[in-house]
mmCIF file of C-alpha atoms in Angstrom:
data_model
loop_
_atom_site.group_PDB
_atom_site.id
_atom_site.type_symbol
_atom_site.label_atom_id
_atom_site.label_comp_id
_atom_site.label_asym_id
_atom_site.label_seq_id
_atom_site.Cartn_x
_atom_site.Cartn_y
_atom_site.Cartn_z
ATOM 1 C CA MET W 1 -9.825 -22.198 13.819
ATOM 2 C CA LYS W 2 -8.862 -23.929 10.845
ATOM 3 C CA ASP W 3 -6.781 -21.912 8.301
ATOM 4 C CA PHE W 4 -5.880 -23.333 4.685
ATOM 5 C CA ILE W 5 -6.296 -19.970 2.435
ATOM 6 C CA ASP W 6 -4.179 -16.779 1.956
ATOM 7 C CA ILE W 7 -5.413 -14.800 -0.981
ATOM 8 C CA HIS W 8 -3.892 -11.323 -0.396
ATOM 9 C CA THR W 9 -0.239 -11.413 -1.010
ATOM 10 C CA HIS W 10 2.097 -9.200 -2.901
ATOM 11 C CA THR W 11 5.746 -9.771 -4.539
ATOM 12 C CA LEU W 12 8.543 -7.471 -5.760
ATOM 13 C CA ALA W 13 6.469 -6.623 -8.564
ATOM 14 C CA SER W 14 4.110 -4.461 -6.474
ATOM 15 C CA GLY W 15 6.995 -2.155 -5.751
ATOM 16 C CA HIS W 16 6.672 -1.826 -2.033
ATOM 17 C CA ALA W 17 6.913 -5.709 -1.210
ATOM 18 C CA TYR W 18 10.233 -7.423 -0.572
ATOM 19 C CA SER W 19 10.243 -10.830 -1.765
ATOM 20 C CA THR W 20 10.350 -12.565 -4.987
ATOM 21 C CA LEU W 21 7.406 -15.019 -6.599
ATOM 22 C CA GLU W 22 9.142 -18.470 -5.516
ATOM 23 C CA GLU W 23 10.192 -17.197 -2.190
ATOM 24 C CA MET W 24 6.405 -16.436 -1.328
ATOM 25 C CA LEU W 25 5.238 -19.446 -3.156
ATOM 26 C CA GLN W 26 7.569 -21.513 -0.725
ATOM 27 C CA ALA W 27 6.524 -19.565 2.230
ATOM 28 C CA GLY W 28 3.015 -20.817 1.192
ATOM 29 C CA LEU W 29 4.098 -24.081 1.575
ATOM 30 C CA ASP W 30 5.905 -23.758 4.612
ATOM 31 C CA ALA W 31 2.355 -22.696 6.133
ATOM 32 C CA GLY W 32 0.562 -25.525 4.907
ATOM 33 C CA LEU W 33 -1.670 -23.782 2.625
ATOM 34 C CA LYS W 34 -3.832 -25.254 0.213
ATOM 35 C CA ILE W 35 -4.712 -22.031 -1.640
ATOM 36 C CA MET W 36 -2.239 -19.187 -2.013
ATOM 37 C CA GLY W 37 -3.360 -15.981 -4.166
ATOM 38 C CA ILE W 38 -0.605 -13.829 -5.577
ATOM 39 C CA THR W 39 -2.770 -10.453 -6.053
ATOM 40 C CA GLU W 40 -0.283 -7.805 -6.987
ATOM 41 C CA HIS W 41 -0.746 -3.979 -6.744
ATOM 42 C CA ALA W 42 -2.565 -2.906 -9.953
ATOM 43 C CA PRO W 43 -0.986 0.150 -12.240
ATOM 44 C CA ALA W 44 -2.589 3.048 -10.392
ATOM 45 C CA MET W 45 -0.520 2.443 -7.456
ATOM 46 C CA PRO W 46 2.708 4.117 -7.231
ATOM 47 C CA GLY W 47 5.627 1.608 -8.322
ATOM 48 C CA SER W 48 3.796 -1.047 -9.077
ATOM 49 C CA CYS W 49 3.514 -3.229 -12.223
ATOM 50 C CA HIS W 50 2.231 -2.519 -15.964
ATOM 51 C CA GLU W 51 -0.828 -4.170 -16.847
ATOM 52 C CA PHE W 52 1.153 -6.384 -19.384
ATOM 53 C CA TYR W 53 2.429 -8.194 -16.209
ATOM 54 C CA PHE W 54 -1.127 -9.409 -15.297
ATOM 55 C CA SER W 55 -1.913 -9.961 -19.005
ATOM 56 C CA ASN W 56 1.314 -12.744 -18.888
ATOM 57 C CA TYR W 57 -0.080 -14.536 -16.044
ATOM 58 C CA ARG W 58 -0.956 -17.432 -18.561
ATOM 59 C CA VAL W 59 2.901 -18.474 -18.483
ATOM 60 C CA LEU W 60 2.689 -19.338 -14.887
ATOM 61 C CA PRO W 61 1.585 -22.941 -13.053
ATOM 62 C CA ARG W 62 -1.067 -22.998 -11.119
ATOM 63 C CA GLU W 63 0.027 -25.571 -8.688
ATOM 64 C CA LYS W 64 2.892 -26.117 -6.500
ATOM 65 C CA GLU W 65 3.620 -29.431 -4.798
ATOM 66 C CA GLY W 66 0.036 -29.775 -4.087
ATOM 67 C CA MET W 67 -0.860 -26.516 -3.234
ATOM 68 C CA ARG W 68 -3.558 -24.474 -5.636
ATOM 69 C CA ILE W 69 -2.137 -21.109 -6.647
ATOM 70 C CA LEU W 70 -4.341 -18.237 -7.877
ATOM 71 C CA PHE W 71 -2.874 -15.166 -9.488
ATOM 72 C CA GLY W 72 -4.754 -12.075 -9.569
ATOM 73 C CA ALA W 73 -4.588 -8.481 -8.620
ATOM 74 C CA GLU W 74 -5.492 -6.061 -5.875
ATOM 75 C CA VAL W 75 -7.196 -3.572 -7.932
ATOM 76 C CA ASN W 76 -7.685 0.086 -7.178
ATOM 77 C CA VAL W 77 -11.261 1.539 -7.199
ATOM 78 C CA ARG W 78 -10.380 4.919 -8.651
ATOM 79 C CA ASP W 79 -13.771 7.169 -8.084
ATOM 80 C CA LYS W 80 -17.430 6.834 -6.452
ATOM 81 C CA GLU W 81 -18.706 5.076 -9.542
ATOM 82 C CA GLY W 82 -16.305 2.215 -8.508
ATOM 83 C CA ALA W 83 -13.931 2.577 -11.839
ATOM 84 C CA LEU W 84 -11.129 0.059 -11.552
ATOM 85 C CA ASP W 85 -7.339 0.561 -12.660
ATOM 86 C CA LEU W 86 -7.646 -2.652 -15.030
ATOM 87 C CA ARG W 87 -9.275 -3.141 -18.426
ATOM 88 C CA ASP W 88 -12.066 -5.669 -18.367
ATOM 89 C CA SER W 89 -9.993 -7.339 -21.040
ATOM 90 C CA VAL W 90 -7.272 -8.064 -18.184
ATOM 91 C CA LEU W 91 -9.430 -8.273 -15.732
ATOM 92 C CA SER W 92 -11.345 -11.443 -17.308
ATOM 93 C CA HIS W 93 -8.189 -13.370 -17.211
ATOM 94 C CA LEU W 94 -7.349 -12.956 -13.692
ATOM 95 C CA ASP W 95 -7.889 -16.125 -11.370
ATOM 96 C CA VAL W 96 -9.274 -13.602 -8.735
ATOM 97 C CA ALA W 97 -9.255 -9.894 -8.087
ATOM 98 C CA ILE W 98 -9.410 -7.902 -4.737
ATOM 99 C CA ALA W 99 -10.851 -4.494 -4.952
ATOM 100 C CA SER W 100 -9.582 -2.016 -2.238
ATOM 101 C CA LEU W 101 -9.641 1.593 -1.595
ATOM 102 C CA HIS W 102 -6.062 3.257 -1.187
ATOM 103 C CA PRO W 103 -5.244 7.010 -0.549
ATOM 104 C CA PRO W 104 -2.723 7.254 -3.544
ATOM 105 C CA CYS W 105 -5.316 6.057 -6.113
ATOM 106 C CA MET W 106 -8.654 7.776 -4.877
ATOM 107 C CA LYS W 107 -9.454 10.552 -2.634
ATOM 108 C CA SER W 108 -11.738 9.802 0.105
ATOM 109 C CA GLY W 109 -15.167 11.192 0.325
ATOM 110 C CA THR W 110 -18.354 10.803 2.302
ATOM 111 C CA ALA W 111 -19.487 7.223 3.845
ATOM 112 C CA GLU W 112 -22.096 7.399 1.179
ATOM 113 C CA GLU W 113 -19.621 8.104 -1.373
ATOM 114 C CA ASN W 114 -16.944 5.569 -0.414
ATOM 115 C CA THR W 115 -19.442 2.776 0.030
ATOM 116 C CA ARG W 116 -21.132 3.410 -2.985
ATOM 117 C CA ALA W 117 -17.367 3.174 -4.493
ATOM 118 C CA LEU W 118 -16.991 -0.289 -3.045
ATOM 119 C CA VAL W 119 -20.407 -1.299 -3.989
ATOM 120 C CA GLN W 120 -20.276 -0.496 -7.435
ATOM 121 C CA ALA W 121 -16.687 -2.232 -7.666
ATOM 122 C CA MET W 122 -18.531 -5.527 -6.505
ATOM 123 C CA LYS W 123 -20.640 -5.491 -9.488
ATOM 124 C CA HIS W 124 -17.806 -6.344 -11.567
ATOM 125 C CA PRO W 125 -17.780 -9.744 -12.637
ATOM 126 C CA SER W 126 -14.266 -10.242 -11.626
ATOM 127 C CA VAL W 127 -14.368 -8.909 -8.274
ATOM 128 C CA CYS W 128 -14.620 -11.496 -5.733
ATOM 129 C CA ILE W 129 -13.142 -9.930 -2.458
ATOM 130 C CA ILE W 130 -13.179 -6.470 -1.173
ATOM 131 C CA GLY W 131 -9.835 -5.676 0.303
ATOM 132 C CA HIS W 132 -9.476 -3.917 4.070
ATOM 133 C CA PRO W 133 -12.698 -2.346 4.156
ATOM 134 C CA ASP W 134 -11.368 -1.058 7.442
ATOM 135 C CA ASP W 135 -9.615 2.206 6.893
ATOM 136 C CA ALA W 136 -11.008 5.048 9.043
ATOM 137 C CA ARG W 137 -9.582 7.445 6.211
ATOM 138 C CA PHE W 138 -12.369 6.154 3.881
ATOM 139 C CA PRO W 139 -15.420 6.051 6.200
ATOM 140 C CA LEU W 140 -18.207 3.639 5.097
ATOM 141 C CA ASP W 141 -21.825 2.709 5.975
ATOM 142 C CA TYR W 142 -20.969 -0.764 6.910
ATOM 143 C CA GLU W 143 -24.698 -2.117 6.856
ATOM 144 C CA TYR W 144 -24.962 -1.116 3.236
ATOM 145 C CA LEU W 145 -21.593 -2.627 2.658
ATOM 146 C CA VAL W 146 -22.377 -5.770 4.055
ATOM 147 C CA LYS W 147 -26.034 -6.274 2.540
ATOM 148 C CA ALA W 148 -24.417 -5.319 -0.837
ATOM 149 C CA ALA W 149 -21.448 -8.173 -0.245
ATOM 150 C CA LYS W 150 -24.527 -10.378 0.347
ATOM 151 C CA GLU W 151 -26.348 -10.000 -2.866
ATOM 152 C CA GLN W 152 -23.514 -9.773 -5.143
ATOM 153 C CA GLN W 153 -21.808 -12.716 -3.400
ATOM 154 C CA VAL W 154 -18.545 -10.738 -2.584
ATOM 155 C CA LEU W 155 -16.340 -11.843 0.378
ATOM 156 C CA LEU W 156 -15.378 -9.259 2.982
ATOM 157 C CA GLU W 157 -11.809 -9.303 3.975
ATOM 158 C CA VAL W 158 -10.227 -9.282 7.462
ATOM 159 C CA ASN W 159 -7.205 -8.004 7.024
ATOM 160 C CA ASN W 160 -4.615 -9.305 9.397
ATOM 161 C CA SER W 161 -1.958 -6.303 8.435
ATOM 162 C CA SER W 162 -4.597 -3.816 9.154
ATOM 163 C CA LEU W 163 -5.047 -5.414 12.675
ATOM 164 C CA SER W 164 -1.195 -5.106 13.489
ATOM 165 C CA PRO W 165 0.211 -2.812 15.915
ATOM 166 C CA THR W 166 2.436 -1.193 13.407
ATOM 167 C CA SER W 167 -0.570 -0.809 10.792
ATOM 168 C CA TYR W 168 -0.865 2.923 9.192
ATOM 169 C CA ARG W 169 -4.757 2.019 8.865
ATOM 170 C CA PRO W 170 -6.459 4.192 11.432
ATOM 171 C CA GLY W 171 -9.627 2.768 13.279
ATOM 172 C CA ALA W 172 -9.440 -0.926 11.686
ATOM 173 C CA ARG W 173 -10.129 -2.750 15.274
ATOM 174 C CA GLU W 174 -13.027 -0.892 15.583
ATOM 175 C CA ASN W 175 -14.264 -0.863 12.458
ATOM 176 C CA TYR W 176 -14.193 -4.627 11.965
ATOM 177 C CA ARG W 177 -16.295 -4.841 15.316
ATOM 178 C CA THR W 178 -18.946 -3.029 13.499
ATOM 179 C CA MET W 179 -18.609 -4.877 10.289
ATOM 180 C CA LEU W 180 -18.325 -8.320 11.700
ATOM 181 C CA ALA W 181 -21.713 -7.707 13.777
ATOM 182 C CA LEU W 182 -23.283 -7.151 10.735
ATOM 183 C CA CYS W 183 -22.043 -10.333 8.954
ATOM 184 C CA MET W 184 -23.255 -12.461 11.813
ATOM 185 C CA ARG W 185 -26.408 -10.795 11.620
ATOM 186 C CA TYR W 186 -26.715 -11.373 7.920
ATOM 187 C CA GLU W 187 -24.918 -14.423 7.769
ATOM 188 C CA VAL W 188 -22.262 -13.068 5.361
ATOM 189 C CA PRO W 189 -19.206 -14.962 5.085
ATOM 190 C CA VAL W 190 -15.246 -13.042 5.461
ATOM 191 C CA LEU W 191 -12.095 -14.109 4.289
ATOM 192 C CA MET W 192 -8.761 -13.461 6.470
ATOM 193 C CA GLY W 193 -5.895 -12.071 4.443
ATOM 194 C CA SER W 194 -2.603 -11.645 5.450
ATOM 195 C CA ASP W 195 -2.032 -8.926 2.809
ATOM 196 C CA ALA W 196 1.800 -10.062 2.887
ATOM 197 C CA HIS W 197 4.351 -7.797 1.641
ATOM 198 C CA TYR W 198 7.298 -10.032 2.864
ATOM 199 C CA ARG W 199 7.621 -13.783 2.860
ATOM 200 C CA SER W 200 7.585 -13.879 6.615
ATOM 201 C CA PHE W 201 3.955 -13.026 6.709
ATOM 202 C CA VAL W 202 2.252 -15.426 4.105
ATOM 203 C CA GLY W 203 -0.306 -17.204 5.924
ATOM 204 C CA GLU W 204 -0.201 -14.990 9.067
ATOM 205 C CA HIS W 205 -3.670 -14.115 10.425
ATOM 206 C CA GLY W 206 -3.381 -14.342 14.068
ATOM 207 C CA PHE W 207 -4.563 -10.781 14.997
ATOM 208 C CA ALA W 208 -7.638 -11.539 12.607
ATOM 209 C CA ILE W 209 -8.175 -14.862 14.388
ATOM 210 C CA GLU W 210 -7.753 -12.871 17.872
ATOM 211 C CA LEU W 211 -10.882 -10.627 16.609
ATOM 212 C CA LEU W 212 -12.977 -12.844 15.178
ATOM 213 C CA THR W 213 -12.605 -15.207 18.541
ATOM 214 C CA GLU W 214 -12.987 -11.940 20.853
ATOM 215 C CA VAL W 215 -16.476 -11.203 19.063
ATOM 216 C CA GLY W 216 -17.747 -14.595 18.982
ATOM 217 C CA PHE W 217 -17.644 -14.968 14.969
ATOM 218 C CA PRO W 218 -18.917 -18.270 13.591
ATOM 219 C CA GLU W 219 -16.261 -20.368 12.063
ATOM 220 C CA GLN W 220 -18.354 -21.630 9.492
ATOM 221 C CA LEU W 221 -18.406 -18.005 8.073
ATOM 222 C CA VAL W 222 -14.730 -17.812 7.639
ATOM 223 C CA VAL W 223 -14.053 -19.080 4.314
ATOM 224 C CA ASN W 224 -10.214 -19.846 5.244
ATOM 225 C CA SER W 225 -11.104 -23.131 6.335
ATOM 226 C CA ASP W 226 -12.580 -24.461 3.027
ATOM 227 C CA ALA W 227 -10.665 -24.374 -0.143
ATOM 228 C CA GLU W 228 -13.248 -26.120 -2.020
ATOM 229 C CA GLN W 229 -15.930 -23.511 -0.442
ATOM 230 C CA LEU W 230 -13.557 -20.668 -1.804
ATOM 231 C CA LEU W 231 -13.497 -21.840 -5.286
ATOM 232 C CA ARG W 232 -17.410 -22.343 -5.154
ATOM 233 C CA PHE W 233 -17.684 -18.789 -4.260
ATOM 234 C CA ILE W 234 -15.481 -17.535 -6.984
ATOM 235 C CA ASP W 235 -17.262 -19.626 -9.674
ATOM 236 C CA GLY W 236 -20.446 -18.609 -8.425
ATOM 237 C CA LYS W 237 -19.906 -14.844 -8.389
ATOM 238 C CA LYS W 238 -18.878 -15.537 -12.221
ATOM 239 C CA GLN W 239 -21.819 -17.014 -12.852
ATOM 240 C CA LEU W 240 -24.194 -14.429 -11.126
ATOM 241 C CA CYS W 241 -22.797 -12.063 -12.940
#
């Protein structure tokens, strides 16, 4: 499977990651990435950076030795109405935003409530990706989620870190099997993400590829193989909204 994109990565600024920005970008180059994202945890995550950090992304280059760089955030969904922890004025200037559910930032509810939270977050014009929709601590209605992702032109992530044997997210493999079957049925594309918190894991999607191959997921629905497709997806979401 062709794999040239890794959008979901974190540097020291996220508070519980361990490599610098330059170390992460060099790791992206070493991995042969065409597009790399730096998506720090937004402020509601304990230990992460202030929103001023995201406001100053304008000073950073968007290219390194031919690799396109997207600077964004992994924003936290805060409630069942899909509220996010960065202001619209900050979000609108990000290159990309991933919206995720994290236990420190939102109390889990019913499957209906958790799904509503993600679907409402999808409707934000800056949200292009739903991060790790796999955590059994946040039960989801996957059919509703997949249909909403298609309607809102939002990518659902297959998170490599969640599938690792050392992952702290329970039920990820089983939940992905359910989600991926529905993505195949409704022809909804997915994006693999490393969720790298250390440079050695940048571009590492081995567990995700293994699962996608195991379930027979069509390669044409995996956006990591086509850098231009990803950029069209991001632009298309903004135009839709």
